[in-house]
mmCIF file of C-alpha atoms and ligand atoms in Angstrom:
data_model
loop_
_atom_site.group_PDB
_atom_site.id
_atom_site.type_symbol
_atom_site.label_atom_id
_atom_site.label_comp_id
_atom_site.label_asym_id
_atom_site.label_seq_id
_atom_site.Cartn_x
_atom_site.Cartn_y
_atom_site.Cartn_z
ATOM 1 C CA UNK A 125 193.883 172.087 -12.644
ATOM 2 C CA UNK A 126 196.042 174.111 -15.081
ATOM 3 C CA UNK A 127 193.882 172.935 -17.986
ATOM 4 C CA UNK A 128 190.731 173.776 -16.057
ATOM 5 C CA UNK A 129 192.027 177.214 -15.165
ATOM 6 C CA UNK A 130 192.796 177.887 -18.796
ATOM 7 C CA UNK A 131 189.443 176.550 -19.996
ATOM 8 C CA UNK A 132 187.667 178.501 -17.260
ATOM 9 C CA UNK A 133 189.458 181.699 -18.232
ATOM 10 C CA UNK A 134 188.615 181.228 -21.912
ATOM 11 C CA UNK A 135 184.999 180.585 -21.006
ATOM 12 C CA UNK A 136 184.951 183.781 -18.939
ATOM 13 C CA UNK A 137 186.511 185.747 -21.805
ATOM 14 C CA UNK A 138 183.795 184.504 -24.188
ATOM 15 C CA UNK A 139 181.086 185.366 -21.667
ATOM 16 C CA UNK A 140 182.440 188.866 -21.165
ATOM 17 C CA UNK A 141 182.733 189.513 -24.908
ATOM 18 C CA UNK A 142 179.178 188.317 -25.404
ATOM 19 C CA UNK A 143 177.868 190.428 -22.531
ATOM 20 C CA UNK A 144 179.630 193.510 -23.925
ATOM 21 C CA UNK A 145 178.649 192.791 -27.533
ATOM 22 C CA UNK A 146 182.204 192.862 -28.876
ATOM 23 C CA UNK A 147 184.410 190.404 -30.752
ATOM 24 C CA UNK A 148 187.023 189.384 -28.164
ATOM 25 C CA UNK A 149 188.153 189.870 -24.587
ATOM 26 C CA UNK A 150 191.389 188.984 -22.888
ATOM 27 C CA UNK A 151 191.247 188.875 -19.075
ATOM 28 C CA UNK A 152 194.410 189.020 -16.968
ATOM 29 C CA UNK A 153 194.569 188.253 -13.221
ATOM 30 C CA UNK A 154 194.241 191.023 -10.637
ATOM 31 C CA UNK A 155 192.629 194.435 -10.331
ATOM 32 C CA UNK A 156 194.705 197.250 -11.782
ATOM 33 C CA UNK A 157 192.814 200.008 -9.931
ATOM 34 C CA UNK A 158 193.255 198.337 -6.509
ATOM 35 C CA UNK A 159 195.728 199.925 -4.065
ATOM 36 C CA UNK A 160 198.380 197.299 -4.844
ATOM 37 C CA UNK A 161 197.274 196.940 -8.464
ATOM 38 C CA UNK A 162 199.565 197.103 -11.471
ATOM 39 C CA UNK A 163 199.127 197.835 -15.166
ATOM 40 C CA UNK A 164 201.891 195.410 -16.129
ATOM 41 C CA UNK A 165 199.631 192.399 -16.693
ATOM 42 C CA UNK A 166 197.394 194.401 -19.040
ATOM 43 C CA UNK A 167 200.453 195.699 -20.867
ATOM 44 C CA UNK A 168 201.958 192.227 -21.322
ATOM 45 C CA UNK A 169 198.645 190.887 -22.617
ATOM 46 C CA UNK A 170 198.282 193.829 -25.006
ATOM 47 C CA UNK A 171 201.773 193.137 -26.362
ATOM 48 C CA UNK A 172 200.832 189.503 -26.982
ATOM 49 C CA UNK A 173 197.507 190.320 -28.682
ATOM 50 C CA UNK A 174 199.313 192.811 -30.914
ATOM 51 C CA UNK A 175 201.933 190.178 -31.814
ATOM 52 C CA UNK A 176 199.163 187.740 -32.747
ATOM 53 C CA UNK A 177 196.675 190.097 -34.403
ATOM 54 C CA UNK A 178 198.608 192.954 -36.000
ATOM 55 C CA UNK A 179 198.284 192.575 -39.789
ATOM 56 C CA UNK A 180 201.433 191.751 -41.768
ATOM 57 C CA UNK A 181 203.072 194.298 -44.053
ATOM 58 C CA UNK A 182 202.487 198.000 -43.467
ATOM 59 C CA UNK A 183 200.235 199.279 -40.694
ATOM 60 C CA UNK A 184 199.594 202.782 -39.463
ATOM 61 C CA UNK A 185 198.801 202.451 -35.773
ATOM 62 C CA UNK A 186 196.877 205.262 -34.074
ATOM 63 C CA UNK A 187 197.240 205.344 -30.280
ATOM 64 C CA UNK A 188 195.628 207.252 -27.430
ATOM 65 C CA UNK A 189 197.299 208.442 -24.236
ATOM 66 C CA UNK A 190 196.926 207.588 -20.542
ATOM 67 C CA UNK A 191 198.835 205.587 -17.938
ATOM 68 C CA UNK A 192 197.588 202.269 -19.326
ATOM 69 C CA UNK A 193 198.742 202.993 -22.873
ATOM 70 C CA UNK A 194 202.067 204.374 -21.615
ATOM 71 C CA UNK A 195 202.618 201.044 -19.817
ATOM 72 C CA UNK A 196 201.658 199.121 -22.969
ATOM 73 C CA UNK A 197 204.222 201.173 -24.915
ATOM 74 C CA UNK A 198 206.974 200.213 -22.465
ATOM 75 C CA UNK A 199 206.109 196.519 -22.832
ATOM 76 C CA UNK A 200 206.478 196.391 -26.639
ATOM 77 C CA UNK A 201 209.580 194.823 -28.181
ATOM 78 C CA UNK A 202 211.244 194.863 -31.621
ATOM 79 C CA UNK A 203 209.705 191.431 -32.291
ATOM 80 C CA UNK A 204 206.386 193.171 -33.051
ATOM 81 C CA UNK A 205 207.896 194.841 -36.100
ATOM 82 C CA UNK A 206 210.216 191.977 -37.083
ATOM 83 C CA UNK A 207 208.238 191.195 -40.240
ATOM 84 C CA UNK A 208 206.043 194.275 -40.327
ATOM 85 C CA UNK A 209 206.438 197.896 -41.279
ATOM 86 C CA UNK A 210 204.801 200.029 -38.566
ATOM 87 C CA UNK A 211 204.095 203.740 -38.320
ATOM 88 C CA UNK A 212 202.781 205.023 -34.975
ATOM 89 C CA UNK A 213 200.704 208.210 -34.774
ATOM 90 C CA UNK A 214 198.682 209.807 -31.963
ATOM 91 C CA UNK A 215 194.970 209.150 -32.543
ATOM 92 C CA UNK A 216 193.945 212.660 -31.491
ATOM 93 C CA UNK A 217 195.416 216.019 -30.689
ATOM 94 C CA UNK A 218 195.613 217.061 -27.070
ATOM 95 C CA UNK A 219 198.848 218.236 -25.612
ATOM 96 C CA UNK A 220 197.186 218.995 -22.270
ATOM 97 C CA UNK A 221 198.048 216.087 -20.008
ATOM 98 C CA UNK A 222 201.386 215.293 -18.402
ATOM 99 C CA UNK A 223 203.957 214.720 -21.134
ATOM 100 C CA UNK A 224 204.620 211.123 -20.045
ATOM 101 C CA UNK A 225 201.052 210.031 -20.798
ATOM 102 C CA UNK A 226 200.253 212.094 -23.888
ATOM 103 C CA UNK A 227 199.313 210.233 -27.063
ATOM 104 C CA UNK A 228 202.347 211.779 -28.807
ATOM 105 C CA UNK A 229 204.643 210.252 -26.182
ATOM 106 C CA UNK A 230 202.928 206.861 -26.363
ATOM 107 C CA UNK A 231 203.313 206.830 -30.168
ATOM 108 C CA UNK A 232 206.985 207.804 -29.954
ATOM 109 C CA UNK A 233 207.709 205.220 -27.227
ATOM 110 C CA UNK A 234 205.959 202.437 -29.158
ATOM 111 C CA UNK A 235 208.043 203.328 -32.208
ATOM 112 C CA UNK A 236 211.242 203.431 -30.189
ATOM 113 C CA UNK A 237 210.580 200.044 -28.549
ATOM 114 C CA UNK A 238 209.809 198.386 -31.883
ATOM 115 C CA UNK A 239 212.393 200.209 -34.036
ATOM 116 C CA UNK A 240 209.552 201.699 -36.057
ATOM 117 C CA UNK A 241 208.577 205.126 -37.364
ATOM 118 C CA UNK A 242 206.328 207.711 -35.717
ATOM 119 C CA UNK A 243 204.811 211.106 -36.393
ATOM 120 C CA UNK A 244 203.686 213.721 -33.874
ATOM 121 C CA UNK A 245 200.679 216.025 -33.770
ATOM 122 C CA UNK A 246 201.294 219.279 -31.915
ATOM 123 C CA UNK A 247 197.858 220.646 -31.114
ATOM 124 C CA UNK A 248 196.723 221.926 -27.704
ATOM 125 C CA UNK A 249 193.768 220.339 -25.970
ATOM 126 C CA UNK A 250 191.072 222.971 -25.731
ATOM 127 C CA UNK A 251 190.858 225.434 -28.611
ATOM 128 C CA UNK A 252 187.961 227.350 -30.109
ATOM 129 C CA UNK A 253 186.529 226.122 -33.413
ATOM 130 C CA UNK A 254 187.968 228.978 -35.461
ATOM 131 C CA UNK A 255 191.481 228.103 -34.290
ATOM 132 C CA UNK A 256 190.852 224.463 -35.149
ATOM 133 C CA UNK A 257 189.781 225.354 -38.672
ATOM 134 C CA UNK A 258 192.958 227.264 -39.348
ATOM 135 C CA UNK A 259 195.085 224.502 -37.814
ATOM 136 C CA UNK A 260 193.464 221.943 -40.137
ATOM 137 C CA UNK A 261 194.747 223.956 -43.050
ATOM 138 C CA UNK A 262 198.370 223.941 -41.866
ATOM 139 C CA UNK A 263 200.231 221.535 -44.209
ATOM 140 C CA UNK A 264 202.323 219.922 -41.443
ATOM 141 C CA UNK A 265 199.233 219.246 -39.349
ATOM 142 C CA UNK A 266 197.077 218.292 -42.312
ATOM 143 C CA UNK A 267 199.604 215.638 -43.356
ATOM 144 C CA UNK A 268 199.590 213.940 -39.944
ATOM 145 C CA UNK A 269 195.784 214.147 -39.808
ATOM 146 C CA UNK A 270 195.670 212.287 -43.108
ATOM 147 C CA UNK A 271 197.913 209.549 -41.718
ATOM 148 C CA UNK A 272 195.616 209.301 -38.688
ATOM 149 C CA UNK A 273 192.578 209.052 -40.967
ATOM 150 C CA UNK A 274 194.317 206.286 -42.955
ATOM 151 C CA UNK A 275 195.303 204.297 -39.843
ATOM 152 C CA UNK A 276 194.216 200.645 -39.936
ATOM 153 C CA UNK A 277 194.985 199.778 -36.304
ATOM 154 C CA UNK A 278 193.818 201.688 -33.194
ATOM 155 C CA UNK A 279 194.914 201.113 -29.584
ATOM 156 C CA UNK A 280 193.109 203.126 -26.919
ATOM 157 C CA UNK A 281 192.295 203.480 -23.231
ATOM 158 C CA UNK A 282 189.043 204.104 -21.356
ATOM 159 C CA UNK A 283 188.753 206.346 -18.302
ATOM 160 C CA UNK A 284 186.312 207.282 -15.573
ATOM 161 C CA UNK A 285 184.495 210.516 -16.395
ATOM 162 C CA UNK A 286 185.452 212.534 -13.335
ATOM 163 C CA UNK A 287 188.981 211.211 -13.073
ATOM 164 C CA UNK A 288 189.479 212.384 -16.661
ATOM 165 C CA UNK A 289 187.696 215.719 -16.208
ATOM 166 C CA UNK A 290 189.988 216.523 -13.291
ATOM 167 C CA UNK A 291 193.102 215.272 -15.024
ATOM 168 C CA UNK A 292 192.297 217.643 -17.899
ATOM 169 C CA UNK A 293 191.643 220.541 -15.537
ATOM 170 C CA UNK A 294 188.164 221.128 -16.886
ATOM 171 C CA UNK A 295 186.174 224.112 -15.610
ATOM 172 C CA UNK A 296 183.961 223.496 -12.569
ATOM 173 C CA UNK A 297 180.851 224.374 -14.589
ATOM 174 C CA UNK A 298 181.769 221.770 -17.234
ATOM 175 C CA UNK A 299 182.279 219.205 -14.487
ATOM 176 C CA UNK A 300 178.899 220.173 -13.000
ATOM 177 C CA UNK A 301 177.272 219.598 -16.419
ATOM 178 C CA UNK A 302 178.908 216.164 -16.689
ATOM 179 C CA UNK A 303 177.632 215.340 -13.239
ATOM 180 C CA UNK A 304 174.090 216.510 -14.068
ATOM 181 C CA UNK A 305 174.195 214.304 -17.186
ATOM 182 C CA UNK A 306 175.388 211.290 -15.115
ATOM 183 C CA UNK A 307 178.593 210.828 -17.095
ATOM 184 C CA UNK A 308 180.419 207.632 -16.134
ATOM 185 C CA UNK A 309 183.226 207.301 -18.642
ATOM 186 C CA UNK A 310 185.448 208.893 -21.251
ATOM 187 C CA UNK A 311 187.183 207.666 -24.400
ATOM 188 C CA UNK A 312 188.501 209.609 -27.428
ATOM 189 C CA UNK A 313 187.320 212.888 -25.839
ATOM 190 C CA UNK A 314 183.710 211.651 -25.589
ATOM 191 C CA UNK A 315 182.006 211.598 -22.196
ATOM 192 C CA UNK A 316 179.087 209.159 -21.940
ATOM 193 C CA UNK A 317 176.563 207.868 -19.407
ATOM 194 C CA UNK A 318 175.758 204.352 -18.217
ATOM 195 C CA UNK A 319 173.704 203.652 -21.343
ATOM 196 C CA UNK A 320 176.528 204.673 -23.653
ATOM 197 C CA UNK A 321 174.812 207.919 -24.623
ATOM 198 C CA UNK A 322 177.342 210.630 -25.401
ATOM 199 C CA UNK A 323 176.686 213.519 -23.016
ATOM 200 C CA UNK A 324 179.595 215.701 -24.030
ATOM 201 C CA UNK A 325 182.180 215.779 -26.749
ATOM 202 C CA UNK A 326 185.139 218.097 -26.719
ATOM 203 C CA UNK A 327 186.282 219.530 -29.999
ATOM 204 C CA UNK A 328 189.631 217.996 -30.716
ATOM 205 C CA UNK A 329 191.125 216.808 -33.949
ATOM 206 C CA UNK A 330 191.907 213.285 -35.043
ATOM 207 C CA UNK A 331 189.946 210.043 -34.746
ATOM 208 C CA UNK A 332 186.304 210.002 -33.703
ATOM 209 C CA UNK A 333 184.500 206.975 -32.291
ATOM 210 C CA UNK A 334 182.476 206.830 -35.534
ATOM 211 C CA UNK A 335 185.689 206.296 -37.518
ATOM 212 C CA UNK A 336 186.553 203.094 -35.643
ATOM 213 C CA UNK A 337 184.090 200.802 -37.444
ATOM 214 C CA UNK A 338 186.218 200.964 -40.597
ATOM 215 C CA UNK A 339 189.460 199.962 -38.834
ATOM 216 C CA UNK A 340 190.976 196.518 -39.283
ATOM 217 C CA UNK A 341 192.020 196.078 -35.653
ATOM 218 C CA UNK A 342 190.723 198.052 -32.649
ATOM 219 C CA UNK A 343 192.204 197.251 -29.252
ATOM 220 C CA UNK A 344 190.897 198.760 -26.016
ATOM 221 C CA UNK A 345 193.109 198.338 -22.950
ATOM 222 C CA UNK A 346 191.416 199.155 -19.636
ATOM 223 C CA UNK A 347 191.011 197.317 -16.359
ATOM 224 C CA UNK A 348 190.161 197.638 -12.687
ATOM 225 C CA UNK A 349 186.906 197.370 -10.735
ATOM 226 C CA UNK A 350 186.802 201.167 -10.449
ATOM 227 C CA UNK A 351 186.698 201.441 -14.245
ATOM 228 C CA UNK A 352 184.065 198.697 -14.592
ATOM 229 C CA UNK A 353 181.116 201.022 -15.267
ATOM 230 C CA UNK A 354 183.138 203.182 -17.683
ATOM 231 C CA UNK A 355 184.305 200.112 -19.618
ATOM 232 C CA UNK A 356 180.854 198.491 -19.806
ATOM 233 C CA UNK A 357 179.163 201.703 -20.965
ATOM 234 C CA UNK A 358 181.836 202.448 -23.582
ATOM 235 C CA UNK A 359 181.214 199.054 -25.195
ATOM 236 C CA UNK A 360 177.718 200.247 -26.106
ATOM 237 C CA UNK A 361 179.426 202.815 -28.343
ATOM 238 C CA UNK A 362 182.303 200.656 -29.481
ATOM 239 C CA UNK A 363 182.546 199.063 -32.935
ATOM 240 C CA UNK A 364 181.775 195.311 -32.932
ATOM 241 C CA UNK A 365 185.331 194.266 -33.846
ATOM 242 C CA UNK A 366 186.723 195.799 -30.625
ATOM 243 C CA UNK A 367 189.123 193.546 -28.719
ATOM 244 C CA UNK A 368 189.076 194.413 -25.009
ATOM 245 C CA UNK A 369 192.104 193.655 -22.880
ATOM 246 C CA UNK A 370 191.042 193.893 -19.256
ATOM 247 C CA UNK A 371 191.533 192.338 -15.812
ATOM 248 C CA UNK A 372 189.500 190.309 -13.328
ATOM 249 C CA UNK A 373 188.620 193.456 -11.383
ATOM 250 C CA UNK A 374 186.684 194.925 -14.310
ATOM 251 C CA UNK A 375 185.487 191.564 -15.687
ATOM 252 C CA UNK A 376 183.944 190.545 -12.342
ATOM 253 C CA UNK A 377 182.234 193.937 -12.065
ATOM 254 C CA UNK A 378 180.608 193.507 -15.487
ATOM 255 C CA UNK A 379 179.720 189.816 -15.176
ATOM 256 C CA UNK A 380 178.189 190.175 -11.704
ATOM 257 C CA UNK A 381 176.015 193.121 -12.711
HETATM 258 O O1 LIG B 662 193.487 210.993 -22.234
HETATM 259 C C1 LIG B 662 193.723 209.888 -23.032
HETATM 260 C C2 LIG B 662 192.989 208.671 -22.547
HETATM 261 O O2 LIG B 662 193.244 207.602 -23.423
HETATM 262 C C3 LIG B 662 191.496 208.846 -22.352
HETATM 263 O O3 LIG B 662 190.744 208.854 -23.534
HETATM 264 C C4 LIG B 662 191.166 207.727 -21.404
HETATM 265 O O4 LIG B 662 189.956 207.992 -20.718
HETATM 266 C C5 LIG B 662 192.362 207.790 -20.480
HETATM 267 O O5 LIG B 662 193.439 208.310 -21.237
HETATM 268 C C6 LIG B 662 192.752 206.512 -19.813
HETATM 269 O O6 LIG B 662 193.823 206.825 -18.971
HETATM 270 P P1 LIG B 662 194.452 205.824 -17.898
HETATM 271 O O7 LIG B 662 195.014 204.690 -18.655
HETATM 272 O O8 LIG B 662 195.495 206.659 -17.217
HETATM 273 O O9 LIG B 662 193.342 205.425 -16.982
#
């Protein structure tokens, strides 16, 4: 039965990857958005995939924020950097969420847990374009933005549109627009509908979804039946090499659709 379970799981992972049009999926037991759900299984699996897939030598690893990524950060160990030289950077600016789940914190925690280096990007979440332009020109910010642009590995989360809009304290009229446009999910500051059409993009600095295609390794970590629609729709935007680490809750949602 153990063999069959393993073979069955691998078969399901292939099916899910095929359905989503991406390179690989890893499915862990459980449903992380259920009342008794946990992010630990996703985090452990992410740690293992990183151990197996992270290129040797030097890598600059750009990471997003969120509870899932914060849990992944806590699960990393020095073994990941034992024969590698890693630099962790936040993938985008956005010092708007709780400190514990900001991309800066995730990057610093990943570095701490692996005895690696990190850099921080101190840029608030919602600024007008003129302010952004002058920030770009600041040498300290420009330097980190260049490291982000040069990153070869990206690890990110995926969220539900309205959960994210509320977490970021967006204006009611912006939320109403997202609702009128049938937004279902959010990743990298992009809100998108069921078909993976971007309905809204907030001006932030750092990585854009369009930059991902050129990256050596792109890992998305997101699970839970409640996130199923957001995960499935994001994969219509995602680069083909994306490796999704998810759970049965989300996988069943997608495969039964
Ligand atoms: O805000 C950063 C971010 O990575 C979003 O892009 C994503 O939608 C969200 O966090 C995922 O957060 P969580 O893991 O808490 O669901």
